[in-house]
Tab-separated table of C-alpha atoms in Angstrom:
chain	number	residue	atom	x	y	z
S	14	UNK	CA	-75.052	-37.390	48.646
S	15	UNK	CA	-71.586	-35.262	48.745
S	16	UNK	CA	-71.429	-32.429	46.177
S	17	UNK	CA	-68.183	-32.943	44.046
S	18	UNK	CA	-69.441	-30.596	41.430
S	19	UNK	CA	-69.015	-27.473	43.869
S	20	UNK	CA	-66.692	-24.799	42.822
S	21	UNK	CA	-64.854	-23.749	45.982
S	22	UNK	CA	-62.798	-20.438	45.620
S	23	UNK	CA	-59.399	-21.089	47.418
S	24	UNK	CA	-57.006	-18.330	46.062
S	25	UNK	CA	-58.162	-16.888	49.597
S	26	UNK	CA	-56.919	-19.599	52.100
S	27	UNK	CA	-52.912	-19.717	51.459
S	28	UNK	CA	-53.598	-22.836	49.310
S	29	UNK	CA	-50.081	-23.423	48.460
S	30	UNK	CA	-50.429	-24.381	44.427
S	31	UNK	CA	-52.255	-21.147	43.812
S	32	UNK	CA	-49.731	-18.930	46.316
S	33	UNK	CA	-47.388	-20.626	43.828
S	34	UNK	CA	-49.275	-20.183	40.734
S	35	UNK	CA	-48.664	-16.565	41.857
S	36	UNK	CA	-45.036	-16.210	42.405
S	37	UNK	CA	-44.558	-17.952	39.208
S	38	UNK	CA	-45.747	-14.415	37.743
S	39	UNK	CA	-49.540	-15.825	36.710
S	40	UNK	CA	-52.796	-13.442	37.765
S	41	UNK	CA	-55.418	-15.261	39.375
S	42	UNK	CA	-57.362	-16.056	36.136
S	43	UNK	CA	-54.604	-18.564	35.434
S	44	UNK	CA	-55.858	-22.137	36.936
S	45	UNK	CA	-53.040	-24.300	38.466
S	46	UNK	CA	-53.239	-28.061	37.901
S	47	UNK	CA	-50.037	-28.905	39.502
S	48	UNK	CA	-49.634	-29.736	43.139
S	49	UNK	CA	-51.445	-32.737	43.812
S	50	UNK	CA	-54.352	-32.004	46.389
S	51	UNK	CA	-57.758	-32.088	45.295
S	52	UNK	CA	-59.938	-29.172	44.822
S	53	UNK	CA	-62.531	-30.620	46.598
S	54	UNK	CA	-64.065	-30.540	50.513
S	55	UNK	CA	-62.922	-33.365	53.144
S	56	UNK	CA	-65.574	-35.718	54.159
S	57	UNK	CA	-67.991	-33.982	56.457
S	58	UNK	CA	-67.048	-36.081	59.388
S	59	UNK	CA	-63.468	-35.232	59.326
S	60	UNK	CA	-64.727	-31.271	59.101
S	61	UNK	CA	-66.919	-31.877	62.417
S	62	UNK	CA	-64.185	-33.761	63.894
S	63	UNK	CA	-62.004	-30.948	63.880
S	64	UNK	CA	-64.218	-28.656	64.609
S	65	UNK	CA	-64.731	-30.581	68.316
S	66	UNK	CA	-61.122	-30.493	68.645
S	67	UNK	CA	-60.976	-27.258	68.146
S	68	UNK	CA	-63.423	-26.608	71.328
S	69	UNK	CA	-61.475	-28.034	73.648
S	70	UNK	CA	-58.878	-24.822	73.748
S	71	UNK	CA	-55.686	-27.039	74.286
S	72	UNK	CA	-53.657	-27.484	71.388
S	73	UNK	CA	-50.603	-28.276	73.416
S	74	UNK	CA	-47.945	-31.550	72.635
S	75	UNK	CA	-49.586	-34.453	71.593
S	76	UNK	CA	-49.315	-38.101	71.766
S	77	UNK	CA	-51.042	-40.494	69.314
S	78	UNK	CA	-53.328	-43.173	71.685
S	79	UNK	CA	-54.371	-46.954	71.184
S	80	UNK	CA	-57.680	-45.379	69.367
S	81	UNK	CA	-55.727	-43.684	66.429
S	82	UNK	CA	-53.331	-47.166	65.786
S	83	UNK	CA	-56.454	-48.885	65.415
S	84	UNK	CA	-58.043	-46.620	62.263
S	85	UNK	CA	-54.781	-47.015	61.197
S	86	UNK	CA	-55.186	-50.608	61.500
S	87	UNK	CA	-58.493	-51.267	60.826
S	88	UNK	CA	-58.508	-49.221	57.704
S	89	UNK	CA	-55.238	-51.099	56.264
S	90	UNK	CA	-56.878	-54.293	57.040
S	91	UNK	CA	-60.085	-53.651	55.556
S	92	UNK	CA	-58.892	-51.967	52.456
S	93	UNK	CA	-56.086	-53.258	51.285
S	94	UNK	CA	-55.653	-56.928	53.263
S	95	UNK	CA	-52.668	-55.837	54.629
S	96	UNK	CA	-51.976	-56.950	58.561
S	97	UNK	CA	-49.508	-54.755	60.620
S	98	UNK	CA	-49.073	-53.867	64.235
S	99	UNK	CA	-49.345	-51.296	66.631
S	100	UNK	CA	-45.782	-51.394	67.171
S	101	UNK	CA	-44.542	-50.950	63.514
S	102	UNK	CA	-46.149	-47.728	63.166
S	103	UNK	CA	-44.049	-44.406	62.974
S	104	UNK	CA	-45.596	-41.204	62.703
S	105	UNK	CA	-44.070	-38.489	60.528
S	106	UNK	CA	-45.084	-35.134	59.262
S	107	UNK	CA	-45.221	-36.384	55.657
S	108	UNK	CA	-43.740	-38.515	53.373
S	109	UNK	CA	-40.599	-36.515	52.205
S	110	UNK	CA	-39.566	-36.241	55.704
S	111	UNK	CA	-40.074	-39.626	56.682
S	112	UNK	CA	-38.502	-40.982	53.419
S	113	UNK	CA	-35.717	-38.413	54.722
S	114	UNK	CA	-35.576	-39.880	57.710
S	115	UNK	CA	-35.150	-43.600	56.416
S	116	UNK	CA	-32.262	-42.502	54.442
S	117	UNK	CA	-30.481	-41.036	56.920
S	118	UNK	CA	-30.475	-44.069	59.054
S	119	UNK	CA	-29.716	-46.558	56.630
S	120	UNK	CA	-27.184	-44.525	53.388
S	121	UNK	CA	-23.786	-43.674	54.285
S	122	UNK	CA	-21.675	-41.179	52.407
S	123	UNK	CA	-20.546	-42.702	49.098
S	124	UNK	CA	-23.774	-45.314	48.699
S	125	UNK	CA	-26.400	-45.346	45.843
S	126	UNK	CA	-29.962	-45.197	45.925
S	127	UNK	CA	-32.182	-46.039	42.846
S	128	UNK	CA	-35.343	-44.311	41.775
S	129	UNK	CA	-37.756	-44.932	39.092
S	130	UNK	CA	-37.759	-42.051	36.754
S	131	UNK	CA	-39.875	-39.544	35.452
S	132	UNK	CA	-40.728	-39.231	39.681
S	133	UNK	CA	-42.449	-36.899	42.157
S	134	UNK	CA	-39.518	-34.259	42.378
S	135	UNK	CA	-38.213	-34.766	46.205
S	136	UNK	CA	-37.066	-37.776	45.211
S	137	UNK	CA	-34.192	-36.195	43.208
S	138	UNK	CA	-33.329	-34.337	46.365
S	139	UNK	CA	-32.380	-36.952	48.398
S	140	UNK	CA	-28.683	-36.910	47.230
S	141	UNK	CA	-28.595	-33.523	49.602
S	142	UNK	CA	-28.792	-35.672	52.658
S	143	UNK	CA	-25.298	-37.323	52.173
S	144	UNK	CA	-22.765	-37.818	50.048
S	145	UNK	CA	-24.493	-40.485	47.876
S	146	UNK	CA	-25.382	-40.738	44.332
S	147	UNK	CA	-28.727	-41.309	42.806
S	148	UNK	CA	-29.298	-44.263	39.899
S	149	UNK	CA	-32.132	-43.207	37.957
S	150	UNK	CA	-34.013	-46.794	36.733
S	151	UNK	CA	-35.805	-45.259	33.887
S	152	UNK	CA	-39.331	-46.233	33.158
S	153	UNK	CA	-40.306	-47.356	29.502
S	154	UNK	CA	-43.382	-45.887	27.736
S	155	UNK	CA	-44.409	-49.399	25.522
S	156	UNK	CA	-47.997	-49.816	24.029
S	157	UNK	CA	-48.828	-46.839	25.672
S	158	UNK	CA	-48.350	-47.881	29.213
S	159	UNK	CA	-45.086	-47.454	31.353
S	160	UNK	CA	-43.578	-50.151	32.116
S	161	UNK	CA	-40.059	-51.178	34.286
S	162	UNK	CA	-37.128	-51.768	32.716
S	163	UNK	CA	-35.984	-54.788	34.944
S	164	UNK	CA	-32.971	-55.451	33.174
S	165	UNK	CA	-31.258	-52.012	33.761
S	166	UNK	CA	-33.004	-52.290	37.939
S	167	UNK	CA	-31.050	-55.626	38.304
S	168	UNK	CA	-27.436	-53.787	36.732
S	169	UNK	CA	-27.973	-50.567	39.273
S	170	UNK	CA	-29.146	-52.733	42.101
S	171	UNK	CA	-25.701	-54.994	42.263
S	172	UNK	CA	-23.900	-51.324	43.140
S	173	UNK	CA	-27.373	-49.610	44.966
S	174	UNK	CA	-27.954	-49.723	48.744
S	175	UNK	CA	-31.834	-49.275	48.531
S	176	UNK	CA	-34.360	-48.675	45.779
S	177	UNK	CA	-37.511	-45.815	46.127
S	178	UNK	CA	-40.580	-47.010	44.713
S	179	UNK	CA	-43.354	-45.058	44.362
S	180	UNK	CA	-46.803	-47.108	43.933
S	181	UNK	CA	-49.200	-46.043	42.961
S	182	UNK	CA	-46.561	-44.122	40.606
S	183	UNK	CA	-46.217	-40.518	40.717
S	184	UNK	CA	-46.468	-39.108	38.091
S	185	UNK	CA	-47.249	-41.990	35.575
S	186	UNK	CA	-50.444	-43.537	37.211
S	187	UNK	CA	-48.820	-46.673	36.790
S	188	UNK	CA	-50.194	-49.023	40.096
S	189	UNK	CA	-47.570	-52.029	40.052
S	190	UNK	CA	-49.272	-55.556	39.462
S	191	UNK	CA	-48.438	-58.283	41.821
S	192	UNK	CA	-46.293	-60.052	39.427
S	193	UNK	CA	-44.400	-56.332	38.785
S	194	UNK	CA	-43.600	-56.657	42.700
S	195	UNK	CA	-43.069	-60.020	43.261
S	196	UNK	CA	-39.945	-59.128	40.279
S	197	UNK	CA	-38.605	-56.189	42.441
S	198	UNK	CA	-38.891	-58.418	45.362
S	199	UNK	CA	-36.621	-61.364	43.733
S	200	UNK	CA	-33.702	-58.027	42.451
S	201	UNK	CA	-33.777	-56.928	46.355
S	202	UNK	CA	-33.454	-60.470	47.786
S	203	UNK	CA	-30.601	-60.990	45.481
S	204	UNK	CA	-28.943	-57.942	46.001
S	205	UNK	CA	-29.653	-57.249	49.101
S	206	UNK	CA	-31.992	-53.828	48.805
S	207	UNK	CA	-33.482	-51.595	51.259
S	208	UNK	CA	-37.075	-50.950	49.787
S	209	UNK	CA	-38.576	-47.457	50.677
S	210	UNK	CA	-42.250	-47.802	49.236
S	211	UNK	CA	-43.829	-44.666	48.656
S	212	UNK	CA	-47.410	-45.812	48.727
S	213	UNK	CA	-49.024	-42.291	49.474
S	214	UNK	CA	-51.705	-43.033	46.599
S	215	UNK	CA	-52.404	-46.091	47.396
S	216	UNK	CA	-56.351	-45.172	48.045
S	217	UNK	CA	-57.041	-44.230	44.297
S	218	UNK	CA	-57.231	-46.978	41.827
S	219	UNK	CA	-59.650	-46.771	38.950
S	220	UNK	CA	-61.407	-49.161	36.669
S	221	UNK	CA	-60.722	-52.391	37.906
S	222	UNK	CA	-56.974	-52.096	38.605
S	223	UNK	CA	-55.975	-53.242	41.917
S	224	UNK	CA	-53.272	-51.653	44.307
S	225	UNK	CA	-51.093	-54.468	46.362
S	226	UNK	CA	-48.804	-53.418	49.203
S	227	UNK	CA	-45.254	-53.915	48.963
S	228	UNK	CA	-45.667	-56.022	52.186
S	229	UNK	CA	-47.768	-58.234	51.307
S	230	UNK	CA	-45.141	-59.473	48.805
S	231	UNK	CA	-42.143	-59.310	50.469
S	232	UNK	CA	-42.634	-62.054	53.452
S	233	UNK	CA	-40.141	-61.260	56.591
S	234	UNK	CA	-37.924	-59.304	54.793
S	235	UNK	CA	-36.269	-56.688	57.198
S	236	UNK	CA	-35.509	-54.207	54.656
S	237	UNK	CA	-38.971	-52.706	53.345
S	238	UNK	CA	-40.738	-49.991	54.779
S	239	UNK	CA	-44.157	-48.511	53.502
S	240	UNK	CA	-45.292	-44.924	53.906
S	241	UNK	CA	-48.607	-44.188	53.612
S	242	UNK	CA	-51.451	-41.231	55.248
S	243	UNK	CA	-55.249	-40.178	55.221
S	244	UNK	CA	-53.621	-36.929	53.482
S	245	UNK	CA	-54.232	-37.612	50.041
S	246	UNK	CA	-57.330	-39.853	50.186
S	247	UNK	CA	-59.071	-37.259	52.431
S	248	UNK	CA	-57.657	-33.979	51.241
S	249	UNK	CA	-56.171	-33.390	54.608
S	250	UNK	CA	-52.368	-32.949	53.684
S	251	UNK	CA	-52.344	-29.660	56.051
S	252	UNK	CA	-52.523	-31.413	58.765
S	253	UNK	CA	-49.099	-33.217	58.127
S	254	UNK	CA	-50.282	-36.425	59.396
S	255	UNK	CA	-48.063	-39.712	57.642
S	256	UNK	CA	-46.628	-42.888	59.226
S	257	UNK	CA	-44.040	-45.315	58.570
S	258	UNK	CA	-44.609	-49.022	58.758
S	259	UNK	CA	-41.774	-50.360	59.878
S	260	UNK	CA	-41.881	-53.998	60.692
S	261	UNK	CA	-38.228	-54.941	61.872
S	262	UNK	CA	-37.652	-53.777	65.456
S	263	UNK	CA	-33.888	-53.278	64.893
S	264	UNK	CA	-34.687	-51.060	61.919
S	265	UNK	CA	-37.173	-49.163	63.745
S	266	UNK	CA	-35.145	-48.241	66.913
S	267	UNK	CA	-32.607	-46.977	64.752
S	268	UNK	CA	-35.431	-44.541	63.043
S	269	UNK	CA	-36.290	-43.977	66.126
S	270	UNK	CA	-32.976	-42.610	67.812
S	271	UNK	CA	-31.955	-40.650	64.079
S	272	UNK	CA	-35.659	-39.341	64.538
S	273	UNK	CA	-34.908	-37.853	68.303
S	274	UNK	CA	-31.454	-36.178	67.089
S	275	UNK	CA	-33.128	-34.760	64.164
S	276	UNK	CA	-35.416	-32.699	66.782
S	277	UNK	CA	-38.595	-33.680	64.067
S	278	UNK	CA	-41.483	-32.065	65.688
S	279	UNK	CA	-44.554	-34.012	67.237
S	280	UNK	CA	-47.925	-35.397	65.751
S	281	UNK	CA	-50.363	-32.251	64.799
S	282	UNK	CA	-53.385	-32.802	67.339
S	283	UNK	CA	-56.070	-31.894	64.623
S	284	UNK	CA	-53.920	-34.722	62.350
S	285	UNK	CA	-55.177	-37.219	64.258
S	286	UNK	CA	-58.400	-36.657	65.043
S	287	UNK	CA	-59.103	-35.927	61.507
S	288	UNK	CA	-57.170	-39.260	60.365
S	289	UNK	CA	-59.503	-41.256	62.957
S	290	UNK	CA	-62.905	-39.565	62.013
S	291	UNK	CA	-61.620	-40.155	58.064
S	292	UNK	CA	-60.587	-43.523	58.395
S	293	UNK	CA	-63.320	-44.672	60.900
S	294	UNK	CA	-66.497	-42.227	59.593
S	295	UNK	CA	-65.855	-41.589	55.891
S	296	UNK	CA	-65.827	-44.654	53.641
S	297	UNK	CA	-69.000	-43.318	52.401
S	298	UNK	CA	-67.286	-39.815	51.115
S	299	UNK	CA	-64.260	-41.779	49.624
S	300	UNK	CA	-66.345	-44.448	47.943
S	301	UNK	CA	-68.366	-41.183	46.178
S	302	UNK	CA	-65.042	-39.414	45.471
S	303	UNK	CA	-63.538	-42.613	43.944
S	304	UNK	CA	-66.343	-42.661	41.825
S	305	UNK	CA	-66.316	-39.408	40.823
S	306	UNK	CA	-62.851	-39.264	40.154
S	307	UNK	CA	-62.707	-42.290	38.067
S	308	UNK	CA	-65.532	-39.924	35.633
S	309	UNK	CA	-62.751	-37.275	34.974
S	310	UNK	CA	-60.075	-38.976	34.518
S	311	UNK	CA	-61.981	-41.310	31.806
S	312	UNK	CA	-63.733	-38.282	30.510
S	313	UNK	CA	-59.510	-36.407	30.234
S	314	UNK	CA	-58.473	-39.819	28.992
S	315	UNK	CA	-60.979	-40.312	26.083
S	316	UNK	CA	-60.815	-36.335	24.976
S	317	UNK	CA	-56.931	-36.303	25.307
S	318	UNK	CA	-56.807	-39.838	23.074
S	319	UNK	CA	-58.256	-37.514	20.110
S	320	UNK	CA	-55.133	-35.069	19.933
S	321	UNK	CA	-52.603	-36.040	17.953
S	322	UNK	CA	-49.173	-35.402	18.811
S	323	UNK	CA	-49.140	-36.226	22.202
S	324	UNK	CA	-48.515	-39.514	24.486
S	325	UNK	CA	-49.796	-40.612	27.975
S	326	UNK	CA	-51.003	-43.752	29.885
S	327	UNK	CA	-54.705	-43.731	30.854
S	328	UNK	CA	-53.806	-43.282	34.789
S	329	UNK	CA	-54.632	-47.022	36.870
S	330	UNK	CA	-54.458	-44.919	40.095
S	331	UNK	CA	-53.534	-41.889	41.546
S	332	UNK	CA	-55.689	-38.543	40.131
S	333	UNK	CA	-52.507	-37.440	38.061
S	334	UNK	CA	-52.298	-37.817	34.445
S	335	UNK	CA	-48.472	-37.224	32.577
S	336	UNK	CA	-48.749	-36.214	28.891
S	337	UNK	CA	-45.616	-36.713	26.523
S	338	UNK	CA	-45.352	-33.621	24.374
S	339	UNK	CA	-41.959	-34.544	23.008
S	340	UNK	CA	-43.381	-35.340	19.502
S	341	UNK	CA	-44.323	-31.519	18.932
S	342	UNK	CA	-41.061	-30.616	18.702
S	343	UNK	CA	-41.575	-27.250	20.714
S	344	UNK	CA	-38.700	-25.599	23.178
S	345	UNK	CA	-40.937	-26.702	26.966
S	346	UNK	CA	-40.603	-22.933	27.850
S	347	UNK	CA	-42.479	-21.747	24.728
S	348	UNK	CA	-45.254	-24.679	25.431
S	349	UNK	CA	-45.844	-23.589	28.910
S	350	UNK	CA	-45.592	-20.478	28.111
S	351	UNK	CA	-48.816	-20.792	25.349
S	352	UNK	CA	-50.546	-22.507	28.648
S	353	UNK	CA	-50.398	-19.708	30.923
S	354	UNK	CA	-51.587	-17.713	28.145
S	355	UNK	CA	-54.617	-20.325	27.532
S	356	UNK	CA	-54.959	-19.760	31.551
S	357	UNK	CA	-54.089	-23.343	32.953
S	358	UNK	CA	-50.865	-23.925	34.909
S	359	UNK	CA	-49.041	-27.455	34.853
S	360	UNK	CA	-46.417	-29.012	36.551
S	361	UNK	CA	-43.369	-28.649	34.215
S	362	UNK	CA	-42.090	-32.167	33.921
S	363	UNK	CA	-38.494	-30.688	34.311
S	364	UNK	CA	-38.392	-31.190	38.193
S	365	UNK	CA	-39.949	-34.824	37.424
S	366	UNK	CA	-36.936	-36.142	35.297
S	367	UNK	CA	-38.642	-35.221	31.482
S	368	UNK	CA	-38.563	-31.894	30.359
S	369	UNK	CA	-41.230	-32.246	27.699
S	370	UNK	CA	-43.778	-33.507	29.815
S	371	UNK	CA	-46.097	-32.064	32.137
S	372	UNK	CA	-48.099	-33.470	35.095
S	373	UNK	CA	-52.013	-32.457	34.776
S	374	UNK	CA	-54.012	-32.894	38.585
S	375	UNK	CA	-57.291	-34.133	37.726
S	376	UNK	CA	-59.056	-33.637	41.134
S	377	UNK	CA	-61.585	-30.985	40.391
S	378	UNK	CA	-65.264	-30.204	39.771
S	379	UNK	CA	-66.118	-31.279	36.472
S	380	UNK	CA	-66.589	-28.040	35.165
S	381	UNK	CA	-63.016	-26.774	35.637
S	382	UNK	CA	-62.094	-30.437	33.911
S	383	UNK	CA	-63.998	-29.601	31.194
S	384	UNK	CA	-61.901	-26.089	31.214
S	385	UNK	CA	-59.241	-28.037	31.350
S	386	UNK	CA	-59.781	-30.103	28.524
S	387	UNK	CA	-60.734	-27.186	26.048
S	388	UNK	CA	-57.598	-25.257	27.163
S	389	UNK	CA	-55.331	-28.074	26.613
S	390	UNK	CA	-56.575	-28.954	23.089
S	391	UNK	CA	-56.191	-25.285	22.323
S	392	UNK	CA	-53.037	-24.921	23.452
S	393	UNK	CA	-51.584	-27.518	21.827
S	394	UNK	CA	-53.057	-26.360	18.103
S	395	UNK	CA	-51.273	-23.203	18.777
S	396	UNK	CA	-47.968	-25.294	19.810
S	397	UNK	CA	-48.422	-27.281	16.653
S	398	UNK	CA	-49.012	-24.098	14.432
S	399	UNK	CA	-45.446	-22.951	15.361
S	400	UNK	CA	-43.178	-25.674	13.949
């Protein structure tokens, strides 16, 4: 019914990982597989939705309405079980920011924050805010899945003021189990933790694993809030459309007043009408996409599980895969290096906590997987044939 298989030339609409790709030096033969939006179209009814809005000829201040808390809602309920309210939801212009925002309201100079390395970059950043020092909570790679080391989050948390999680994990594909959760959730009670659940991802889970929100493990706890968006699931990240759930009023109206000194700009008007036309109209497009992502990621899994040399974790959710290269022995600058020159870009694992990894996107028409795939292998037999 939807055509994931077209290949869609964007080097022409100011798609950020290819204006990138460019001012990293590469030509335009070079494919980049590094920031993580999918080379795919939205669902048709988000396209026509926006294209309505756009007749209208305001696009002046707007103001999110009862109709766009319900998809919100609706869509939480329905696909993940999770209940919130109206009232707990805080719109930001993405995740970073609102993440941003929660940390200014709640660190003061001198505290600790924990995060659960190798992590989607930002997270390193957040030490910029204030005067604060980040405890990286290392993840441990353990019959070839990543696991967390609870003993070391239980030392850091007795000195932390608030842990980041990221689940679905970026970049590992890791999507925490219930039991993995219900463990953070007995450190933070104990200690005392803000919990600032990146959960950005949480619409991509693949064969059979199961995605739980953070909140419906912690019961009445104050001190958890969830981000989450349409941006990811429907390829809309553009429109910089994300909310907070917030559930504890005192915490929120403290977001709330940091929010109005920080001057952070209003809701994009073509954000929500896009995130009520994809979260109302579209399960049909997301169930296909699903389906077709789940096909090249166990395609990349099964042809990647053939070259020696190298480690990774068959990805549970997101449409990232992270590849170990440590074991080749080869300085990262070389390795990417022999990429570019096999004509595929990847996200150097440096900014992510591991400098011999690299973080592979995996949301693209099968063809440019397969591309993919042969260019990898071949890069890595010249990487080999160095040592």
């Amino acid at each position: 019914m939807f055509d994931f298989d077209e290949i869609i030339d964007r080097r022409s609409l100011s798609s950020a990982k290819y204006e990138l790709s460019r001012l990293a030096g590469n030509d335009d033969s070079v494919i980049p597989f590094t920031m993580a939006d999918m080379d795919f179209k939205t669902a048709p009814e988000v396209k026509a939705a926006c294209l309505k809005r756009a007749d209208k000829d305001f696009y002046s201040y707007t103001k999110a309405g009862d109709d766009v808390y319900e998809a919100i809602i609706n869509w939480q309920k329905d696909m993940h079980e999770l209940d919130i309210k109206k009232e707990w939801i805080v719109f930001t212009p993405g995740t970073v920011p609102g993440l941003d925002l929660l940390i200014r309201s709640i660190i003061e100079d001198g505290e600790k924050i924990i995060i659960q390395t190798p992590v989607y970059p930002p997270f390193f950043k957040f030490s910029n805010l204030k005067n604060m020092e980040i405890l990286e909570n290392k993840l441990i790679f353990e019959d070839d899945k990543y696991k967390i080391d609870f003993e070391d989050l239980e030392e850091k948390a007795k000195e932390a003021k608030a842990l980041v999680l990221c689940n679905p994990h970026n970049p590992v594909g890791r999507v925490w189990t219930k039991p993995e959760l219900e463990k953070i959730s007995e450190i933070a009670y104990k200690h005392n933790l803000y919990i600032l659940s990146d959960e950005m991802h949480q619409d991509f889970t693949f064969n059979g694993n199961f995605y739980t929100p953070i909140m419906r493990v912690f019961k009445n706890y104050e001190k958890v809030v969830s981000f989450m968006a349409p941006s990811k699931t429907f390829n809309i990240a553009g429109l910089t459309t994300s909310y907070a759930i917030i559930p504890d009023d005192d915490l929120r109206a403290k977001v709330n007043d940091v929010a109005s000194k920080s001057l952070m700009g209003g809701v994009n008007p073509f954000g929500l009408c896009a995130l009520k036309a994809a979260y109302n109209d579209s399960r049909d497009w997301y169930k296909e996409m699903i389906k077709y992502l789940e096909g090249n990621i166990n395609y990349v899994s099964e042809e990647f599980s053939k070259i020696d040399g190298i480690k990774f974790q068959k990805p549970e959710g997101t449409y990232l895969i992270w590849v170990d290269l440590s074991d080749l022995n080869c300085d990262p600058k070389k390795m990417h290096e022999i990429f570019i020159k096999n004509k595929i870009f990847l996200s150097d694992g440096t900014t992510f906590g591991d400098k011999y990894s690299v973080r592979i996107n995996l949301a693209y028409p099968r063809k440019i997987i397969e591309f993919l795939v042969e260019r990898f292998n071949k890069s890595i037999e010249e990487i080999k044939a160095l040592s």
